Each structure stands twice: as structure tokens, then as C-alpha cells.
mmCIF file of C-alpha atoms in Angstrom:
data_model
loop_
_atom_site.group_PDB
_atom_site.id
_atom_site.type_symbol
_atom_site.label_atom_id
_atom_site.label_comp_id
_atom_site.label_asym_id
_atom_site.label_seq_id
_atom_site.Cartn_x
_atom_site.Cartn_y
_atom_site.Cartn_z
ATOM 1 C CA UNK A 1 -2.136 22.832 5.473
ATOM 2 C CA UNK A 2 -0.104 19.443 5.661
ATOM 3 C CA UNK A 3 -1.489 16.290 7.382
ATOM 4 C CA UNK A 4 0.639 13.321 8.977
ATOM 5 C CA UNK A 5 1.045 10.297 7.729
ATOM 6 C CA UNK A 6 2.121 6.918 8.381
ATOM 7 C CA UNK A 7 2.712 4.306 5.294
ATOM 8 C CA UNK A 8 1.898 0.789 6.471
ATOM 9 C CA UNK A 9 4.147 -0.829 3.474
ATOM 10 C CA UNK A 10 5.833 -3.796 2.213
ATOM 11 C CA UNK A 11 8.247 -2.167 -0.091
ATOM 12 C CA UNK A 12 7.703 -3.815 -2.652
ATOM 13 C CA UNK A 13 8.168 -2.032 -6.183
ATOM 14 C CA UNK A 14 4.492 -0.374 -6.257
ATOM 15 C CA UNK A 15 5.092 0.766 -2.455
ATOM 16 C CA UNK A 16 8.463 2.512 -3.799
ATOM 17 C CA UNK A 17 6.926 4.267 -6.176
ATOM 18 C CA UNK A 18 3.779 5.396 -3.792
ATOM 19 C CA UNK A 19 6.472 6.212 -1.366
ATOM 20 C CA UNK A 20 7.900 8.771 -3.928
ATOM 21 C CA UNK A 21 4.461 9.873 -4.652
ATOM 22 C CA UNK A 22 3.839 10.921 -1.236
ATOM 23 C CA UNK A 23 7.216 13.156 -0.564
ATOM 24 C CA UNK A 24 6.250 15.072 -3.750
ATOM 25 C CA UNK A 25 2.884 16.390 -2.085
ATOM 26 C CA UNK A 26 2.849 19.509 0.057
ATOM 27 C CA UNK A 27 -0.276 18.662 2.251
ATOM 28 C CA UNK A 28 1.842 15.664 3.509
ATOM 29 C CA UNK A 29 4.096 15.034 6.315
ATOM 30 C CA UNK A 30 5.189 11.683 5.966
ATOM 31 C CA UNK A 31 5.912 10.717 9.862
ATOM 32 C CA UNK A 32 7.126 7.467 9.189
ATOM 33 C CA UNK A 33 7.076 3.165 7.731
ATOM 34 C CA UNK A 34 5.587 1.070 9.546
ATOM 35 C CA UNK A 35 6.606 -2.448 7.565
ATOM 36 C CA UNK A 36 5.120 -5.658 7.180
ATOM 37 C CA UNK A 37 5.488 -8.879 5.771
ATOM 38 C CA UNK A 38 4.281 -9.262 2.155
ATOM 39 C CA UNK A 39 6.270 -8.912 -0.873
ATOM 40 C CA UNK A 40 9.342 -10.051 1.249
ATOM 41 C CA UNK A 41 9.984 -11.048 4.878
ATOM 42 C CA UNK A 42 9.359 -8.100 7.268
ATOM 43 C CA UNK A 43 13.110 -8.003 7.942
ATOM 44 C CA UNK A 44 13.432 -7.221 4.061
ATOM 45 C CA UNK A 45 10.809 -4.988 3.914
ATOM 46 C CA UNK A 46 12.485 -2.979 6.368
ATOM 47 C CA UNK A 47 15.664 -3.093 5.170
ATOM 48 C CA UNK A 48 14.243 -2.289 1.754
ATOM 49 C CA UNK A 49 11.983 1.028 3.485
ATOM 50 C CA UNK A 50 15.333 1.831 5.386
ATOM 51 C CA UNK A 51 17.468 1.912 1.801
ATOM 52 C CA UNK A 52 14.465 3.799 0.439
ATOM 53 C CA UNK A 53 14.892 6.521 2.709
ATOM 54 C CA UNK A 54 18.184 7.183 2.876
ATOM 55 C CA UNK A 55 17.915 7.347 -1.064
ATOM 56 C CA UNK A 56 15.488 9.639 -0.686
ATOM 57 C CA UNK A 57 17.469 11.871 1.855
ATOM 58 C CA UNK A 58 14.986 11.148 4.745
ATOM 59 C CA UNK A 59 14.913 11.277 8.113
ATOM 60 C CA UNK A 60 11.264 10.158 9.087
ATOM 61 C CA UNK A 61 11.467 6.972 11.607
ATOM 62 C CA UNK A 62 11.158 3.373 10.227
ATOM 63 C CA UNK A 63 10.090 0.457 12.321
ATOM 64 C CA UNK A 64 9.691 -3.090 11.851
ATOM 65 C CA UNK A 65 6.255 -4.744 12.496
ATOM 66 C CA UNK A 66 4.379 -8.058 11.511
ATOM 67 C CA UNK A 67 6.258 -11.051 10.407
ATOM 68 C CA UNK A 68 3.350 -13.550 9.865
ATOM 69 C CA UNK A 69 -0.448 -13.539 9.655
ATOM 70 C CA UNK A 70 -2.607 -13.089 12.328
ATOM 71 C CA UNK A 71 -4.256 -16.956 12.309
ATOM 72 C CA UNK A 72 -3.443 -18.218 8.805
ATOM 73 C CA UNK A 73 -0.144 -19.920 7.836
ATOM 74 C CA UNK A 74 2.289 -17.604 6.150
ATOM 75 C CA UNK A 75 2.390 -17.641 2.422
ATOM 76 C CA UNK A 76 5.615 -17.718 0.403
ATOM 77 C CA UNK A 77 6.669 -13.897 -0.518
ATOM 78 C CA UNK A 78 5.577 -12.707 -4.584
ATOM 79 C CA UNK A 79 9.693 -12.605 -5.124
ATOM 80 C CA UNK A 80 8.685 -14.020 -8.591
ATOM 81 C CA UNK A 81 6.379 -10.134 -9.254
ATOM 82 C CA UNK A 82 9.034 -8.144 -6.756
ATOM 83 C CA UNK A 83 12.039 -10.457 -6.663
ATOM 84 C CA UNK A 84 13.609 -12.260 -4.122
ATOM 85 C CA UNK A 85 14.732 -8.708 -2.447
ATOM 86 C CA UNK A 86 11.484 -7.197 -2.993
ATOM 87 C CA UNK A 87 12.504 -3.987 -5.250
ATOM 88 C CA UNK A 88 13.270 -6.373 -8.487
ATOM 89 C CA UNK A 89 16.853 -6.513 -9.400
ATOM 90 C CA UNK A 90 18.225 -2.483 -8.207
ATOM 91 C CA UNK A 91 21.038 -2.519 -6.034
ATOM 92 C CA UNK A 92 21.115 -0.201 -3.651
ATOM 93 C CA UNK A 93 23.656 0.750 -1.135
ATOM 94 C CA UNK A 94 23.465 -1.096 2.786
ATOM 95 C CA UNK A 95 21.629 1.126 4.682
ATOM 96 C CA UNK A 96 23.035 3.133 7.833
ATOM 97 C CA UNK A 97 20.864 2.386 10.682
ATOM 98 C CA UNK A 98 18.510 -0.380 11.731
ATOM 99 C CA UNK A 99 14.604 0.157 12.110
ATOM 100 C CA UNK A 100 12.954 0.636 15.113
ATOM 101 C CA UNK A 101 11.507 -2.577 16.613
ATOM 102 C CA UNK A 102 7.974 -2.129 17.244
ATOM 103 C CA UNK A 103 5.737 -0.667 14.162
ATOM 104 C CA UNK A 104 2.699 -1.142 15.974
ATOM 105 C CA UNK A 105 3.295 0.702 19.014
ATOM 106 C CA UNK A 106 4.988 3.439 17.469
ATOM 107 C CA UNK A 107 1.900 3.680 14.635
ATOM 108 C CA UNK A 108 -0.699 3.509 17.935
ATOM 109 C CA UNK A 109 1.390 6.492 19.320
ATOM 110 C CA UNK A 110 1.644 8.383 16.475
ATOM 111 C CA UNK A 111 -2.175 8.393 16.191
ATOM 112 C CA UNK A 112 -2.793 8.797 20.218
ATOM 113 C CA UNK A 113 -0.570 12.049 20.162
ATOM 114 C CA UNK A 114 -2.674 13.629 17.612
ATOM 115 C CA UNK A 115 -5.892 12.892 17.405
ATOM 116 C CA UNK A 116 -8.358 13.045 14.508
ATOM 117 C CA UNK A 117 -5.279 13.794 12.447
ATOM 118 C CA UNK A 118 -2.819 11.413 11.215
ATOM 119 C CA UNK A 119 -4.266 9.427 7.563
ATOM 120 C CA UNK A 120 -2.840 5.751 7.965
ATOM 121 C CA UNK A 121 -2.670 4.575 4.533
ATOM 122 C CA UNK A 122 -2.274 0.917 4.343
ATOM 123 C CA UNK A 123 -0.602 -0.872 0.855
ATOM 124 C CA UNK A 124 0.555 -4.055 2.287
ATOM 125 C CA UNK A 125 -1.464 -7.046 3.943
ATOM 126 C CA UNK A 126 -2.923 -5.036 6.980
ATOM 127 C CA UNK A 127 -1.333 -7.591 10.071
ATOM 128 C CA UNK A 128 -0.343 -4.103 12.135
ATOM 129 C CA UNK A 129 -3.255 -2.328 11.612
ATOM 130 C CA UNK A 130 -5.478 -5.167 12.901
ATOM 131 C CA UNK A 131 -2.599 -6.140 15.876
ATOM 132 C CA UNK A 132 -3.055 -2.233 17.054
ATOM 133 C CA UNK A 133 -6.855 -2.286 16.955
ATOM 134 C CA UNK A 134 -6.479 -5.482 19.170
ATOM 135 C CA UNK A 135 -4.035 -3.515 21.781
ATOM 136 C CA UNK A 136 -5.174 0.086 21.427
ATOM 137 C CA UNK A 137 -9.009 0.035 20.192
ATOM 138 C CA UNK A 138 -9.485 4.039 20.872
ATOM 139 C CA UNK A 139 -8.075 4.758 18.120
ATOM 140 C CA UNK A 140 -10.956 3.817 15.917
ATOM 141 C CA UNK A 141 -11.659 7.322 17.258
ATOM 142 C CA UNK A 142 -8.928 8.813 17.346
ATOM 143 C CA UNK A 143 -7.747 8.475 13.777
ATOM 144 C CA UNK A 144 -7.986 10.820 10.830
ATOM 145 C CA UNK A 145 -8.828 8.186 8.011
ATOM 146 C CA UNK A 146 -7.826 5.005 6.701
ATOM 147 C CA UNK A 147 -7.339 4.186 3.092
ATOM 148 C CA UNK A 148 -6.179 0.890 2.237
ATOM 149 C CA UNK A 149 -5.199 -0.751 -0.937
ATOM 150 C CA UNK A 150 -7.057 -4.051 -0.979
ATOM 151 C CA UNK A 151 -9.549 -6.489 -2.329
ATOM 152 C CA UNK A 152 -11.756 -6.434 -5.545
ATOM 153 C CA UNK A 153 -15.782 -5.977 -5.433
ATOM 154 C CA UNK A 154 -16.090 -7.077 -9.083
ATOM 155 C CA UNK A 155 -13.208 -7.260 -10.720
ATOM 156 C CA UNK A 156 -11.035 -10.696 -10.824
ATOM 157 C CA UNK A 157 -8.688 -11.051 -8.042
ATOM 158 C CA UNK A 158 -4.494 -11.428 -8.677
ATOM 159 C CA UNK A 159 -3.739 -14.569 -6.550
ATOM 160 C CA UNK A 160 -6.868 -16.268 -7.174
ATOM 161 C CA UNK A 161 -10.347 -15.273 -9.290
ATOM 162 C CA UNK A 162 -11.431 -13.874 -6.395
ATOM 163 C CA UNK A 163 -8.442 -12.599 -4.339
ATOM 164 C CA UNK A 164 -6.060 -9.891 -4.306
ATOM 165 C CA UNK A 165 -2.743 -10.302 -2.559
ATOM 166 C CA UNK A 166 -2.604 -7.748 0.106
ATOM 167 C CA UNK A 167 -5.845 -9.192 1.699
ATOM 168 C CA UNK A 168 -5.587 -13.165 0.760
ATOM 169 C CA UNK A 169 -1.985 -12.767 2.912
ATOM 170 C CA UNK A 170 -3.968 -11.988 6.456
ATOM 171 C CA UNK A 171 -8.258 -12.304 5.691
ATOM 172 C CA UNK A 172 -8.400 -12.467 9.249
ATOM 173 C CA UNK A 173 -6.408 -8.845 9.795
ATOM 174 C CA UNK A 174 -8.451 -7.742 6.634
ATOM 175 C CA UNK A 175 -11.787 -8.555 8.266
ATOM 176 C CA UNK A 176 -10.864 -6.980 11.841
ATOM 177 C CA UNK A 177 -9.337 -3.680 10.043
ATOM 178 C CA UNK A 178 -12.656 -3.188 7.922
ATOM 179 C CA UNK A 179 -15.445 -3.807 10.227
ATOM 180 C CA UNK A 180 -13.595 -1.641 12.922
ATOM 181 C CA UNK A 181 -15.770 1.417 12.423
ATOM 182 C CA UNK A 182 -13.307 3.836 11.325
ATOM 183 C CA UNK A 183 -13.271 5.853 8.467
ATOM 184 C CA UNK A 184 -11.725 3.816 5.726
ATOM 185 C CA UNK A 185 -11.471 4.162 1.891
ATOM 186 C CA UNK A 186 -10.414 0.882 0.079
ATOM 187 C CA UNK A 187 -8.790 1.112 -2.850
ATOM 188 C CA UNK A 188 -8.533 -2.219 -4.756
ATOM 189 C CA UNK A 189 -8.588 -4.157 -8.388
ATOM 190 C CA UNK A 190 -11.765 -2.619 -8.840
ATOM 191 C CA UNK A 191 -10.215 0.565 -10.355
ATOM 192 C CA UNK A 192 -5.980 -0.367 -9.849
ATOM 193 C CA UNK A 193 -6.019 -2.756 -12.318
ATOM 194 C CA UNK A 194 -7.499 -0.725 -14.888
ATOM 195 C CA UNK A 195 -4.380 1.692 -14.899
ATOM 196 C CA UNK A 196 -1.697 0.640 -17.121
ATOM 197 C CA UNK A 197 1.798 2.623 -16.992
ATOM 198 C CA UNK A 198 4.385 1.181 -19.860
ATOM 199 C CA UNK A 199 7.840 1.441 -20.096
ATOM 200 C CA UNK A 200 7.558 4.895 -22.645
ATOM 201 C CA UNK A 201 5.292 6.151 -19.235
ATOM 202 C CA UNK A 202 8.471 5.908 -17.057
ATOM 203 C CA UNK A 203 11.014 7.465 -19.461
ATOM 204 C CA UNK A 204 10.023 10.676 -17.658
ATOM 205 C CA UNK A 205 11.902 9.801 -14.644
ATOM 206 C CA UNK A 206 15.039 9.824 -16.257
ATOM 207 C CA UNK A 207 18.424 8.081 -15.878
ATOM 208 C CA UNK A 208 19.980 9.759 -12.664
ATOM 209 C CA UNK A 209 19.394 8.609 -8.884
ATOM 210 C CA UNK A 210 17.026 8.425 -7.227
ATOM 211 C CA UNK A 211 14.577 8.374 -10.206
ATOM 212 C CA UNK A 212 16.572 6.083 -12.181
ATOM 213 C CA UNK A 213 16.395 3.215 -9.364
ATOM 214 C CA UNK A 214 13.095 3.848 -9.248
ATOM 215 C CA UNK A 215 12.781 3.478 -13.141
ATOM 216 C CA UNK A 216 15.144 -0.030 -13.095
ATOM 217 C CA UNK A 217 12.509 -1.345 -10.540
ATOM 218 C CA UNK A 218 9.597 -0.402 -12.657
ATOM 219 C CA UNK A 219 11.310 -2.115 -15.631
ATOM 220 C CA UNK A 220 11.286 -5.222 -13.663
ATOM 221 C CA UNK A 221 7.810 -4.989 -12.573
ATOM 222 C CA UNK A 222 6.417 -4.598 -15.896
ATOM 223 C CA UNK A 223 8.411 -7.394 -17.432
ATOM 224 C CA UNK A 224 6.058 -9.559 -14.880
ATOM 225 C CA UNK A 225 2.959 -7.927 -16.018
ATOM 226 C CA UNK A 226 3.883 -7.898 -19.441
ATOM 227 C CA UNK A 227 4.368 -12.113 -19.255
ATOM 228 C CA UNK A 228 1.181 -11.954 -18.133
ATOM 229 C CA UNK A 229 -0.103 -10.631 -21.614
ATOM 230 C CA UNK A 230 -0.372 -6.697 -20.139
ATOM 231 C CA UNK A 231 0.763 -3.856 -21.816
ATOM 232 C CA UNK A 232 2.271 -2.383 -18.830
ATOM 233 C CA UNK A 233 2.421 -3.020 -14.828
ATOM 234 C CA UNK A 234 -0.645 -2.037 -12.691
ATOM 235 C CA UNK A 235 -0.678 1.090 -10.624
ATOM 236 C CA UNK A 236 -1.916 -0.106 -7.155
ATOM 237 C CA UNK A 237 -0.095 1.153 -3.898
ATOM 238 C CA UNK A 238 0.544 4.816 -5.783
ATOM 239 C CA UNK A 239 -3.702 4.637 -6.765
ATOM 240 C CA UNK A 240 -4.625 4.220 -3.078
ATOM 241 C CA UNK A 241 -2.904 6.893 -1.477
ATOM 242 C CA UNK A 242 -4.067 9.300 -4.539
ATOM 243 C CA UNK A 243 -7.763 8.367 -3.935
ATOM 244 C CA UNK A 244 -7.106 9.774 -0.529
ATOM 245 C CA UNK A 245 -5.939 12.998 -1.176
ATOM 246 C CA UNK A 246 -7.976 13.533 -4.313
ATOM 247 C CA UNK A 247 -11.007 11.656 -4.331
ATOM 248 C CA UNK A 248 -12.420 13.381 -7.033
ATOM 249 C CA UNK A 249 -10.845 11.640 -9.519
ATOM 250 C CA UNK A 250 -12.208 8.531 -8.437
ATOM 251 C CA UNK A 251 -15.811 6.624 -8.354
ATOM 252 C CA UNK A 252 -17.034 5.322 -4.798
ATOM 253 C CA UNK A 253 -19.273 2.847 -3.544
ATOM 254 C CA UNK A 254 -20.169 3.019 -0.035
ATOM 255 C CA UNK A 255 -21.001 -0.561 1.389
ATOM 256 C CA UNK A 256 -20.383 -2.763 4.575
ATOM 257 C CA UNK A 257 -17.871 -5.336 3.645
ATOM 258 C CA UNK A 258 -16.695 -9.028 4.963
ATOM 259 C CA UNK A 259 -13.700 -10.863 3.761
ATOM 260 C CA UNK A 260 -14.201 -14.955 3.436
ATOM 261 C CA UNK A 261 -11.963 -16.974 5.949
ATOM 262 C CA UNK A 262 -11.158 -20.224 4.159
ATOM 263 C CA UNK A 263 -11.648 -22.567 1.605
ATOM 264 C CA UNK A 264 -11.116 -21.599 -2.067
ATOM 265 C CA UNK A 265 -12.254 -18.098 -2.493
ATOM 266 C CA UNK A 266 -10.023 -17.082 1.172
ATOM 267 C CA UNK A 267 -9.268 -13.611 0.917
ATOM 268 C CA UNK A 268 -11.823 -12.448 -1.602
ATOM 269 C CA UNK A 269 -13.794 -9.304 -0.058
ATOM 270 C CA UNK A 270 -17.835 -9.482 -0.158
ATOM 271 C CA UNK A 271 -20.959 -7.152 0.031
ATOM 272 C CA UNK A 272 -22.106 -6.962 3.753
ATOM 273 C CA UNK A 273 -24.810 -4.572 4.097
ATOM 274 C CA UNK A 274 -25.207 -4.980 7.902
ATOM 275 C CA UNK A 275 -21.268 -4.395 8.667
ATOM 276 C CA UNK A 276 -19.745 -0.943 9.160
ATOM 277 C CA UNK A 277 -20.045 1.126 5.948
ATOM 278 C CA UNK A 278 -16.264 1.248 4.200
ATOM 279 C CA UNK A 279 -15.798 3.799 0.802
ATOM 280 C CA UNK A 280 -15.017 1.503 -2.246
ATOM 281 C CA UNK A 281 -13.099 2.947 -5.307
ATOM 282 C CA UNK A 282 -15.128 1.222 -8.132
ATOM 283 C CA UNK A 283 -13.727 3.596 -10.772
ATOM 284 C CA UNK A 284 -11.893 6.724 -11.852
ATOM 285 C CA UNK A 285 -10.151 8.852 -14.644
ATOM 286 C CA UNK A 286 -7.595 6.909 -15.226
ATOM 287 C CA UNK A 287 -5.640 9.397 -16.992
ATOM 288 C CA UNK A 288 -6.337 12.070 -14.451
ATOM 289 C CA UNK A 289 -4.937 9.298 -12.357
ATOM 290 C CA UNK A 290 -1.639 8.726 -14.351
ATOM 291 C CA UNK A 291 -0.822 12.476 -14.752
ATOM 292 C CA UNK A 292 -1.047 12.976 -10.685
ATOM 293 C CA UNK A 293 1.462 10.103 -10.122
ATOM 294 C CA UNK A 294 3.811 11.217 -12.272
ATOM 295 C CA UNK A 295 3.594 15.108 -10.977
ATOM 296 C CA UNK A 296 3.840 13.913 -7.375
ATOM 297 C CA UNK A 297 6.586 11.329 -7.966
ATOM 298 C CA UNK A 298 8.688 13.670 -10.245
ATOM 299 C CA UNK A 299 8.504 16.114 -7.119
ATOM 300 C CA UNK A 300 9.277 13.788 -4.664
ATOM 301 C CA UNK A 301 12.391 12.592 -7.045
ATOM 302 C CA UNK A 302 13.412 16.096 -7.039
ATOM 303 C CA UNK A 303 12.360 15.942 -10.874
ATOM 304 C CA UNK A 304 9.632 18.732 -11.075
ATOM 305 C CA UNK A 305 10.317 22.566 -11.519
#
């Protein structure tokens, strides 16, 4: 039995490759992107979904959402992990058509017209999620689940000690999407930055398109990580919506959360016992991990048997 999903992304090399993950699984119907800002403007991010898809042979909608935080000033775009473009240096073709213009509404429809089904999985910083919460709060109720990738409990942060990117972009959005009530699972540094994937890990995609652009892009995301002193880039976007479908290969805490608002440690994500309980990935088998990203990427690069 397949689901629906929506990917709240901001393609983005990790997004890319969670994208992939997602069309190579059989219990998912990927209904659409709804893009944000993040790793590039939300007019790139778009564009860059929009070339994604038609890659991919696609026809699932794509609309445009969030260009700036929610109360905080906008911070410059990671083009130096993602490059100025957002999927590192691939070139790939102009695409055909131009994205819807309102991710929001179409993500708060999407959810209305089904209810208690559609999984919104979130790997960018979560501006839509919170902006359709503020103009459509039934469907707290009305969604299937939430998973998010996002934050770090205990482990050190990746814009600051304390921070991770997706959240220290909008804190304010973060804070309104996890004390909502819904059923969310975050997915952060905790366990993400424990899973390594090196260049000899992405020789299995091969040389020919689609899984060779995806390959390039990789190649230019761990040439960040690996100035960094890592071995190989992180696997966060791909790890979040993987916890969601199989949860078993993952350790959870469950635990009200807050996100701090200012001052140095903005964005990091905090213990709250008295908020709305949210399920924390804290853990995992990390090779149990790997092996499902590659077998659902292969198949959604057309690469499996």
C-alpha cells in the first residue's frame, strides 16, 4: 500500500539524493516539491527541484514557497557546501516549465484532500510548514506524520556548536512547526552525522544519467566535507526520510522540544519536557542505514534489477 508524499526541500545536493531515494520506494507516491529558501534562493531551489524532475522523468507538481525567514534576517545561502547553484558544479539542462507559485497552499491542500494520509517530510529550514500552520491550523489533525531533518540533542551543531543549518535559518518556523502537536519525527546530527558515504560508496551509481549527475554532485559535496577533515560527506536529508519509513533501524527519544530565539546559541534545539512530545532519532545502524539508501536510490535511478 503506497502513501503520499510531499518533500518540503531546498535542493540542495543531500535533498537530490533523498529525492532519488524516495522514487525508488514502492509504498511512496511522491505528490509533489514544495521549495524553500536554504541552500540557494527559493527561485533556485525551484529551478533546481524543476531540473530534478524532468531528469528524473517526472511529472509530480513543483511549487515555489518561502523566500525569507519568518522574523529573523535572511542568512547568506551554504553555496560554499552546495555551490552557488545549489547542486555543486553539474550542469543540467534549462528546465521546461516554471513552478507553481504558491507551495504553501498547494501543501495545505494536498493534506486537506486526504486526511490522516499524506507524510510531509521536511529537509530544508521549515518557513512553509510553519506559514501553513499559521493559515490552515486543522491540519495538525489532519496530517499523516511529519518527519523533519533538523537540530542536534547532543551532538555538535554544523553552523555553530550548537546549531544545525536547516533550523538556525528560521528558529522561529522551527519552534512553531515542533510544538504544533502533530506527529513529528526529527531526524538531526544526532544520528546524520554519524553516517559517512565516500567517494568508493558512490561508484555504485555509475557513469550514465541520471545517476551519474547525481554522482558529480556527490563528488562535490564530499570535497567540502572532506576539507573539513571527514572521510566522506554526511548523509542527512536521505537519513530523515528513511527513519520514516523504516524506523527500525533507528534509536528514538521521545521528548518535548524548544528551539532558542537569539543570541549565540540561535537555532540550537533544547529538552522541553512540558512542550508537545516530538520522536528524536538519537541513533541507528548505520550500515543498515547506508545499504537502504543505496537500494532505494539505485531504484529510483533506474539502477536496481
Amino acid at each position: 500500500m503506497t502513501a503520499p508524499w510531499i518533500l518540503d526541500t531546498d535542493p540542495g545536493i543531500d535533498d537530490a539524493l533523498a529525492y532519488a531515494y524516495l522514487l525508488g520506494c514502492d509504498d511512496v507516491e511522491l505528490l509533489g516539491l514544495s521549495c524553500v529558501f536554504g541552500n540557494a534562493s527559493v527561485e533556485r531551489t525551484a529551478r533546481n527541484a524543476l531540473q530534478l524532475r524532468q531528469m528524473m522523468g517526472q511529472q509530480h507538481w513543483v511549487a515555489a514557497g518561502a523566500a525569507v525567514p519568518m522574523v529573523q534576517p535572511p542568512r547568506p545561502p551554504a553555496d560554499f557546501v552546495h555551490g552557488v547553484e545549489g547542486l555543486g558544479g553539474v550542469d543540467l539542462p534549462r528546465p521546461t516549465q516554471a513552478p507553481s507559485a504558491d507551495a504553501v497552499e498547494r501543501m495545505i491542500a494536498e493534506i486537506r484532500s486526504a486526511p490522516k494520509a499524506v507524510v510531509l517530510a521536511a529537509v530544508g529550514p521549515l518557513t512553509n510548514l510553519a506559514l501553513a500552520l499559521d493559515r490552515a491550523p486543522d491540519i495538525v489533525e489532519r496530517v499523516a506524520s511529519v518527519v523533519i531533518m533538523g537540530g542536534t540533542l547532543d551532538a555538535c551543531g554544523n553552523v555553530s556548536p550548537w546549531a544545525e543549518a536547516n533550523i538556525w535559518n528560521d528558529p522561529h518556523a522551527a519552534q512553531r512547526v515542533l510544538q504544533a502537536g502533530w506527529p513529528v519525527t526529527l531526524v538531526g546530527l544526532d544520528i546524520t552525522s554519524r553516517i559517512q558515504l565516500t567517494e568508493l560508496d558512490f561508484e555504485i551509481l555509475g557513469a550514465s544519467a541520471p545517476a551519474g549527475v547525481l554522482k558529480a554532485a556527490a563528488h562535490s559535496y564530499i570535497d567540502f566535507y572532506r576539507s573539513q577533515g571527514f572521510d566522506g560527506c554526511q548523509l542527512h536529508d536521505p537519513a530523515a526520510v528513511i527513519a520514516q519509513r523504516l524506523p527500525a533501524l533507528f534509536e528514538f527519544e521521545t521528548v518535548g522540544l524548544d528551539v532558542v530565539l537569539e543570541g549565540e546559541r540561535v537555532g540550537q534545539v533544547i529538552r522541553a519536557p512540558e512542550q508537545p512530545r516530538v520522536r528524536v532519532a538519537v541513533g541507528g545502524d548505520i550500515a543498515g542505514i547506508k545499504a537502504e539508501f543505496f537500494r532505494g536510490a539505485c531504484a529510483g535511478l533506474g539502477l536496481a534489477k
